[in-house]
CSV table of N, CA and C in Angstrom, one decimal:
chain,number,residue,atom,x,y,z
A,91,UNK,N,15.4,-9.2,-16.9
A,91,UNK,CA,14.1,-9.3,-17.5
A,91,UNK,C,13.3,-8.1,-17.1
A,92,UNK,N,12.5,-7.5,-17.7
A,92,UNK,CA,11.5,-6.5,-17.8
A,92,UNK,C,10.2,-7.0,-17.9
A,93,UNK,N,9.8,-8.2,-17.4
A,93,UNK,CA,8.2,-8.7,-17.4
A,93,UNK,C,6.9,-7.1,-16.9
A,94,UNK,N,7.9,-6.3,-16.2
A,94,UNK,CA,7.1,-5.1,-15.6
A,94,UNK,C,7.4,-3.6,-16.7
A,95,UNK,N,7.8,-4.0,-17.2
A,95,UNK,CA,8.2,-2.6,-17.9
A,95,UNK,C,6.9,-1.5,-18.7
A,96,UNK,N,6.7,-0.6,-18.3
A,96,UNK,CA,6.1,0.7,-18.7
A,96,UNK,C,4.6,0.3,-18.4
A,97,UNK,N,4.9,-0.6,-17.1
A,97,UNK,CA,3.2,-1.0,-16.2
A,97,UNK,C,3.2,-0.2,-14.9
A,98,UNK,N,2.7,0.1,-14.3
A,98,UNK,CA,2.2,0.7,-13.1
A,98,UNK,C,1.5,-0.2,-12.0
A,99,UNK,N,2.7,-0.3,-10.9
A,99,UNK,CA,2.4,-1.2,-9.9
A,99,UNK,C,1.7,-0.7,-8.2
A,100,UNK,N,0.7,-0.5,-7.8
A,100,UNK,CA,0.4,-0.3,-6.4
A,100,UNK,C,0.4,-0.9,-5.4
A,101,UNK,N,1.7,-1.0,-4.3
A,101,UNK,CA,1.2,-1.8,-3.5
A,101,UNK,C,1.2,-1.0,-2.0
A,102,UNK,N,0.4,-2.0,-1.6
A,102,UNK,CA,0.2,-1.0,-0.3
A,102,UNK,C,0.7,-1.9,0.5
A,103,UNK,N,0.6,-1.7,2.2
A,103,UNK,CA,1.5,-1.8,3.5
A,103,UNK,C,2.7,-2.3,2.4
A,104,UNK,N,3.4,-1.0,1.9
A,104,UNK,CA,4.8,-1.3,1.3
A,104,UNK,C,5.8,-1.1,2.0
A,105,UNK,N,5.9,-0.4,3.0
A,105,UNK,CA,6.5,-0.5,4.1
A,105,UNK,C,7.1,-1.3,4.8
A,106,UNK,N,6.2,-2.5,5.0
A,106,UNK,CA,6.8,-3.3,6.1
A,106,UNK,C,7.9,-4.3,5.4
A,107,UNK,N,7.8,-5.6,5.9
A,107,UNK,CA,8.9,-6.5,5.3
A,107,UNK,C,8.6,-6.9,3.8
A,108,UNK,N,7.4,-8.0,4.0
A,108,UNK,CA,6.7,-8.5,3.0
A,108,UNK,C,6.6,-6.8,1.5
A,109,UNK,N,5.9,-5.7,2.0
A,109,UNK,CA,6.0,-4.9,1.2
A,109,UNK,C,7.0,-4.5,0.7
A,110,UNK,N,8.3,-3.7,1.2
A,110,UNK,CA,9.1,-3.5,1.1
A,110,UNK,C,10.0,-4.1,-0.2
A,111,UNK,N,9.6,-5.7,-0.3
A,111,UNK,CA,10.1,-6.7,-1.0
A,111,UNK,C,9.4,-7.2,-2.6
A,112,UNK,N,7.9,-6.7,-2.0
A,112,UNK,CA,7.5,-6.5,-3.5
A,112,UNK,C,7.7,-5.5,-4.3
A,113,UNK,N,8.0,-3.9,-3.5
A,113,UNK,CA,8.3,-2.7,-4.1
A,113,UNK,C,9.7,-3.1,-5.2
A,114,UNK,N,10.8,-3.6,-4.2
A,114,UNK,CA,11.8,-4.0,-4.8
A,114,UNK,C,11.9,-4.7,-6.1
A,115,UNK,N,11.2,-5.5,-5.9
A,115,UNK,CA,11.0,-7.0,-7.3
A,115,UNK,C,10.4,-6.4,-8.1
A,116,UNK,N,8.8,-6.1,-7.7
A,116,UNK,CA,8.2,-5.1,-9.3
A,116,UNK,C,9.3,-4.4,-10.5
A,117,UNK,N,10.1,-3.0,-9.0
A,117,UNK,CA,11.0,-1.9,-9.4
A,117,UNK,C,12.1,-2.4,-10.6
A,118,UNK,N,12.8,-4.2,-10.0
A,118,UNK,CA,13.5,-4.5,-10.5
A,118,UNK,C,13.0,-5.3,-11.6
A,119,UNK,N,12.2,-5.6,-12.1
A,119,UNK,CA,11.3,-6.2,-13.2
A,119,UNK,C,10.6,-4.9,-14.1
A,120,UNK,N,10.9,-3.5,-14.1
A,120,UNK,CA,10.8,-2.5,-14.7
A,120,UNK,C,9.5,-1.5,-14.3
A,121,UNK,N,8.9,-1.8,-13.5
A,121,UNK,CA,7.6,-1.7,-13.4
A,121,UNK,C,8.0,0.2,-12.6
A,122,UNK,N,6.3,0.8,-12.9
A,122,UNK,CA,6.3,1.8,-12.1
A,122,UNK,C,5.8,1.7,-10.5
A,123,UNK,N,6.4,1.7,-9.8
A,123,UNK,CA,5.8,1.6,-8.3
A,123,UNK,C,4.9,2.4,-7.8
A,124,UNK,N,3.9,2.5,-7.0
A,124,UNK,CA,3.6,3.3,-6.4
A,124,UNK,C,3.8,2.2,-4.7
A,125,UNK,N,4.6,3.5,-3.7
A,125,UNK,CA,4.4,2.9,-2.7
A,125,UNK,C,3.7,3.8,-1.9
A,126,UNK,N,2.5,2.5,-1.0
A,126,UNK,CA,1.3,3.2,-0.6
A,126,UNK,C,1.5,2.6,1.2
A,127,UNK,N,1.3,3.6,2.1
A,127,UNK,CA,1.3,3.2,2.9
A,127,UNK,C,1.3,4.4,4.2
A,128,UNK,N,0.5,4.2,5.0
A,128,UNK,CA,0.4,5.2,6.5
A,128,UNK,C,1.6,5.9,6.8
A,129,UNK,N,3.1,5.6,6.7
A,129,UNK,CA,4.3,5.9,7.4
A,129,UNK,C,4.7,6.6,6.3
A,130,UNK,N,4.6,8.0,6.0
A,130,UNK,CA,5.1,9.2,5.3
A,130,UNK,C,6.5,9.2,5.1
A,131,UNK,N,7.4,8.9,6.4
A,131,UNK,CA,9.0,9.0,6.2
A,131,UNK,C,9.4,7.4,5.6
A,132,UNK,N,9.2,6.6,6.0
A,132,UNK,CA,9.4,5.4,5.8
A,132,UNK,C,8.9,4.9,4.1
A,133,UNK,N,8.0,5.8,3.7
A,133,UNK,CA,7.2,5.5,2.4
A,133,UNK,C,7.9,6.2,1.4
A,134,UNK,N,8.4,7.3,1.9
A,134,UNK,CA,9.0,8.4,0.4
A,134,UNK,C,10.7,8.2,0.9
A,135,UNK,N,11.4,7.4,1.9
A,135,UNK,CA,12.8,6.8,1.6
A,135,UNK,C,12.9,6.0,0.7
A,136,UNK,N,11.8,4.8,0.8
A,136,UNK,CA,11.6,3.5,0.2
A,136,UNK,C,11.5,4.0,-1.4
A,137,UNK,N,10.6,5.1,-1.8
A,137,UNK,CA,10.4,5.1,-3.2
A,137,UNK,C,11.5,6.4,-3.7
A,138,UNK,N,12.4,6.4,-2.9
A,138,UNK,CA,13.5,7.1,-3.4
A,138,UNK,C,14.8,6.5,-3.8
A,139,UNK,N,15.0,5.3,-2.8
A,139,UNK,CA,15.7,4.4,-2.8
A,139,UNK,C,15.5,3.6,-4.6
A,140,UNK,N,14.3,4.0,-5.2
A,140,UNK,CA,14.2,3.2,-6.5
A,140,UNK,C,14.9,4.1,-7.8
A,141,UNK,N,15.0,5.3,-7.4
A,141,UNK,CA,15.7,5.8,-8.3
A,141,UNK,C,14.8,6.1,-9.4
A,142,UNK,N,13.8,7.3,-8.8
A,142,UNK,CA,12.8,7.4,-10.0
A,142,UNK,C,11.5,7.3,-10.4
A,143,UNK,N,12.0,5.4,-10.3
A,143,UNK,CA,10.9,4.2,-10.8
A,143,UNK,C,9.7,4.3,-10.1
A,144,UNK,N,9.8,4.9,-8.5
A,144,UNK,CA,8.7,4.9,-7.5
A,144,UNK,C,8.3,5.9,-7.2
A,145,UNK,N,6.8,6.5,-6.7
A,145,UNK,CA,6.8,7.4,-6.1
A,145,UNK,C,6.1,7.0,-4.6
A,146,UNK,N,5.4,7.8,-3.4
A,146,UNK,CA,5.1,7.6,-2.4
A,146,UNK,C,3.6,8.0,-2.3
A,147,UNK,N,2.7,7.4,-1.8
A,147,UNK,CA,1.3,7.9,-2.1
A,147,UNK,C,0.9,7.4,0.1
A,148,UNK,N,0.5,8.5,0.7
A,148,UNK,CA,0.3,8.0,1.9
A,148,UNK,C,-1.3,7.7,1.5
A,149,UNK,N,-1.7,6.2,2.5
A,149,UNK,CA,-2.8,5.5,2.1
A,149,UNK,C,-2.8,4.7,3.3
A,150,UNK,N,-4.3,5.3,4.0
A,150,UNK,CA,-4.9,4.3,5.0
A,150,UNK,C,-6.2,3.3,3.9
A,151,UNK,N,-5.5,2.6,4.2
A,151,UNK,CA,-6.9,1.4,3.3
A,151,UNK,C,-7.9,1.1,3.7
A,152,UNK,N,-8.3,2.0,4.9
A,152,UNK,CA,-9.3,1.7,5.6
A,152,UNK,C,-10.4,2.9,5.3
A,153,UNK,N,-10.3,4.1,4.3
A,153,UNK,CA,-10.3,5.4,3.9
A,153,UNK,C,-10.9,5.2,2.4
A,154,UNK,N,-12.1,5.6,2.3
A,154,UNK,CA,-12.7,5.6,0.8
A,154,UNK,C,-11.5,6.6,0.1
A,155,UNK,N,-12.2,7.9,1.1
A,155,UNK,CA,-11.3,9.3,0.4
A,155,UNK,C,-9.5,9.3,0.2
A,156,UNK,N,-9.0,8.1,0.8
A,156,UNK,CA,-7.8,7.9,0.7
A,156,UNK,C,-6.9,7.3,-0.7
A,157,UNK,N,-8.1,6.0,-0.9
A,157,UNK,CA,-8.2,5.3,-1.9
A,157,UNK,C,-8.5,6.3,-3.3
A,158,UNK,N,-9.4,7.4,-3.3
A,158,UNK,CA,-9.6,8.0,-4.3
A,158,UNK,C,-8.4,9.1,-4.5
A,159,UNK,N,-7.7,9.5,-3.8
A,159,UNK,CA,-6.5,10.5,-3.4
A,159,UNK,C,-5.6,9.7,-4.4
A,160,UNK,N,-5.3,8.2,-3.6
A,160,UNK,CA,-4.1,7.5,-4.4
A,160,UNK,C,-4.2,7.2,-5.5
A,161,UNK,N,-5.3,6.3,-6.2
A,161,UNK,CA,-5.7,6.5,-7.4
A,161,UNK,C,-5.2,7.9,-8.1
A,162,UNK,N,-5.8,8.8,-7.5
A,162,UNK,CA,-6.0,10.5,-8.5
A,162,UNK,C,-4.0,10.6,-8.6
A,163,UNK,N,-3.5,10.8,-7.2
A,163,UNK,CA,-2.2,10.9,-7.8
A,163,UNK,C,-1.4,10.2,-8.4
A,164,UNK,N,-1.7,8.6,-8.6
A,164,UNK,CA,-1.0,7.5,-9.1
A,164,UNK,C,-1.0,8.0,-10.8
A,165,UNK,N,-2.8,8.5,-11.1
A,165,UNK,CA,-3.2,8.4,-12.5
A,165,UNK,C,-2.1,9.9,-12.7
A,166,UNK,N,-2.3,11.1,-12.4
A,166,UNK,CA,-1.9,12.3,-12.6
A,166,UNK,C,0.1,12.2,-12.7
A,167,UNK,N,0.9,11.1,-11.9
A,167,UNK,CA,2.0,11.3,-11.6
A,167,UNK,C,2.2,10.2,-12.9
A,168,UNK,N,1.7,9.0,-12.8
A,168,UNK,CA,2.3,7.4,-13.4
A,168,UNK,C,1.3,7.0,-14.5
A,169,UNK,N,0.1,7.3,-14.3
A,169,UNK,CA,-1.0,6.8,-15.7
A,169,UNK,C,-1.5,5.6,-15.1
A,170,UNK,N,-2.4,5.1,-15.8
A,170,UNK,CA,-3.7,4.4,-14.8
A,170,UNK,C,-2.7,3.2,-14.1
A,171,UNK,N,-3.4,2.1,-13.3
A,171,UNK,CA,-2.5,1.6,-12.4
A,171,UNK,C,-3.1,0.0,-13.1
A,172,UNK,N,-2.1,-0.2,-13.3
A,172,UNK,CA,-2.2,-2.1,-13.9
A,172,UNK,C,-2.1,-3.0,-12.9
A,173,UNK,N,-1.3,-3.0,-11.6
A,173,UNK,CA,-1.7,-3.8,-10.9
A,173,UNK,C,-1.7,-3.4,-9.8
A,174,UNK,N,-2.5,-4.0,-9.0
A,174,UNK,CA,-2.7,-3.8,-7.3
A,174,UNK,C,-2.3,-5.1,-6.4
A,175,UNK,N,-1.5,-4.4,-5.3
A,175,UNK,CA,-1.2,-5.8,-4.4
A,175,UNK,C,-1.7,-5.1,-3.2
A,176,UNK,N,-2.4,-5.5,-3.1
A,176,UNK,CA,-3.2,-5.1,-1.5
A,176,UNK,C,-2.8,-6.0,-0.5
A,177,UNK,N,-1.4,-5.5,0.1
A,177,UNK,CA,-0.9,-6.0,1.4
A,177,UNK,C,-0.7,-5.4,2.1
A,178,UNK,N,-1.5,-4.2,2.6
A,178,UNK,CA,-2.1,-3.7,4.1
A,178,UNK,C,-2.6,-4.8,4.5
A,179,UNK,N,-2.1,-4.8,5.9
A,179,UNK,CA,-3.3,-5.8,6.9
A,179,UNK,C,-3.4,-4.7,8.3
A,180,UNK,N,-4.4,-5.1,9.3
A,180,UNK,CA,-4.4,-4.8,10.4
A,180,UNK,C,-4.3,-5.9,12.0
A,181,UNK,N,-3.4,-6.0,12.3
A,181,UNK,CA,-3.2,-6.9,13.3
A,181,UNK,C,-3.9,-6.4,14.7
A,182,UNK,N,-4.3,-7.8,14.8
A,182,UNK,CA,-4.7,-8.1,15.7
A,182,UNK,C,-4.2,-9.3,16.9
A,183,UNK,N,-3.8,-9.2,17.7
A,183,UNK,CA,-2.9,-10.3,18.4
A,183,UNK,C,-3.8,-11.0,19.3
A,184,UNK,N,-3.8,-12.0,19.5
A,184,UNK,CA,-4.7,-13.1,20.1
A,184,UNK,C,-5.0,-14.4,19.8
A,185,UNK,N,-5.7,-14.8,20.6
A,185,UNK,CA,-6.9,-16.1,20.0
A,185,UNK,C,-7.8,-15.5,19.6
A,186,UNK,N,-8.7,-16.4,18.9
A,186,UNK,CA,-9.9,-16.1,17.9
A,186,UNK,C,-10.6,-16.4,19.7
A,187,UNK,N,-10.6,-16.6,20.9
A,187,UNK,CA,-11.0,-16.6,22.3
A,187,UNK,C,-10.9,-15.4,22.8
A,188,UNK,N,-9.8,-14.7,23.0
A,188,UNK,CA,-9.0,-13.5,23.7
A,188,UNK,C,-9.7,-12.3,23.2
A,189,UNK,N,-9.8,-12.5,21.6
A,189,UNK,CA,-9.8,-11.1,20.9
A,189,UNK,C,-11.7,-10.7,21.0
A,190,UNK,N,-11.3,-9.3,21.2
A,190,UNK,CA,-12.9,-8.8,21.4
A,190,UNK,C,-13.9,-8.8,19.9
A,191,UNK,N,-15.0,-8.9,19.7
A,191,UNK,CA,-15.8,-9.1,18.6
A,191,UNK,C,-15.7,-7.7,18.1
A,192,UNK,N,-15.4,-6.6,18.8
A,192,UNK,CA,-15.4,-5.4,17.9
A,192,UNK,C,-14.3,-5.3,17.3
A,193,UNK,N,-13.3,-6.2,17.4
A,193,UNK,CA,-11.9,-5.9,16.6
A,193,UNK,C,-12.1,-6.6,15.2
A,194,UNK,N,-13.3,-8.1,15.5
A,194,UNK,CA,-13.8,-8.3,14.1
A,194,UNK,C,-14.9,-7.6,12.9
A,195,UNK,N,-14.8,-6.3,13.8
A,195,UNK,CA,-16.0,-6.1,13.2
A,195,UNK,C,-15.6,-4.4,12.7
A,196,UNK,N,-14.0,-4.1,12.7
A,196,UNK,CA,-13.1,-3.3,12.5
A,196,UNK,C,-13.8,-2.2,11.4
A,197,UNK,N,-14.3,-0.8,11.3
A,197,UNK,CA,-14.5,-0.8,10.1
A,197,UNK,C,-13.9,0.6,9.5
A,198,UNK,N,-14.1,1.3,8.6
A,198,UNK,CA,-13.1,2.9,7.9
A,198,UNK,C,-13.6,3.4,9.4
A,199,UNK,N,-14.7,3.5,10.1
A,199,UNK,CA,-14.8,4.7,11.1
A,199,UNK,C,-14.3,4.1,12.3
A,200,UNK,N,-13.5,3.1,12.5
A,200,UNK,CA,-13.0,2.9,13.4
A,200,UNK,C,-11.3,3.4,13.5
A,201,UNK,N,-10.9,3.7,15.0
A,201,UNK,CA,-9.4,4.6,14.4
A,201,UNK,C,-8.9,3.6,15.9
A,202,UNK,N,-7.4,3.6,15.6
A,202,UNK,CA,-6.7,2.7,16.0
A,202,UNK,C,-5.1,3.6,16.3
């Protein structure tokens, strides 16, 4: 099935497991990938590994100017972007006790 075909998919923290797994399913449902994500080596294996279908866009989601970057090369490489899976997260390990209030209060000018 091609439910994805000649659509344009972005997802971000594509990288890790959970990403990784939707890059694959879109790719294999026809779709154009973009895989977005902080890890440069780990990001342009992954969209090489598709044979094509993907390219690699590095993307901190925490970054106006990053978001405008990935968009600009998504549009210029693949044509406008049909869907977004925004699965970047930033972890935090703890209790909602342990964890400091400035970790809830995380924001683009904070660096980690």
């Amino acid at each position: 099935m091609n439910r994805f075909a000649n659509k344009t998919v972005l997802v971000t923290g594509a990288v890790g497991a959970v990403g990784g797994a939707l890059v694959h399913a879109f790719a294999g449902e026809g779709a154009n990938v973009v895989v977005a994500a902080r890890h440069e080596g780990e990001g342009s294996r992954l969209a090489a590994e598709l044979s094509g279908k993907a390219i690699f866009v590095n993307l901190d989601v925490t970054s106006e100017d990053a978001w405008t970057n990935a968009v600009q090369v998504t549009e210029d490489q693949l044509g406008p972007v049909d869907a977004l899976v925004n699965n970047a997260a930033y972890l935090h390990e703890g209790t909602v006790e342990s964890i400091e209030p400035a970790a809830f209060r995380f924001t683009a000018t904070s660096r980690y």
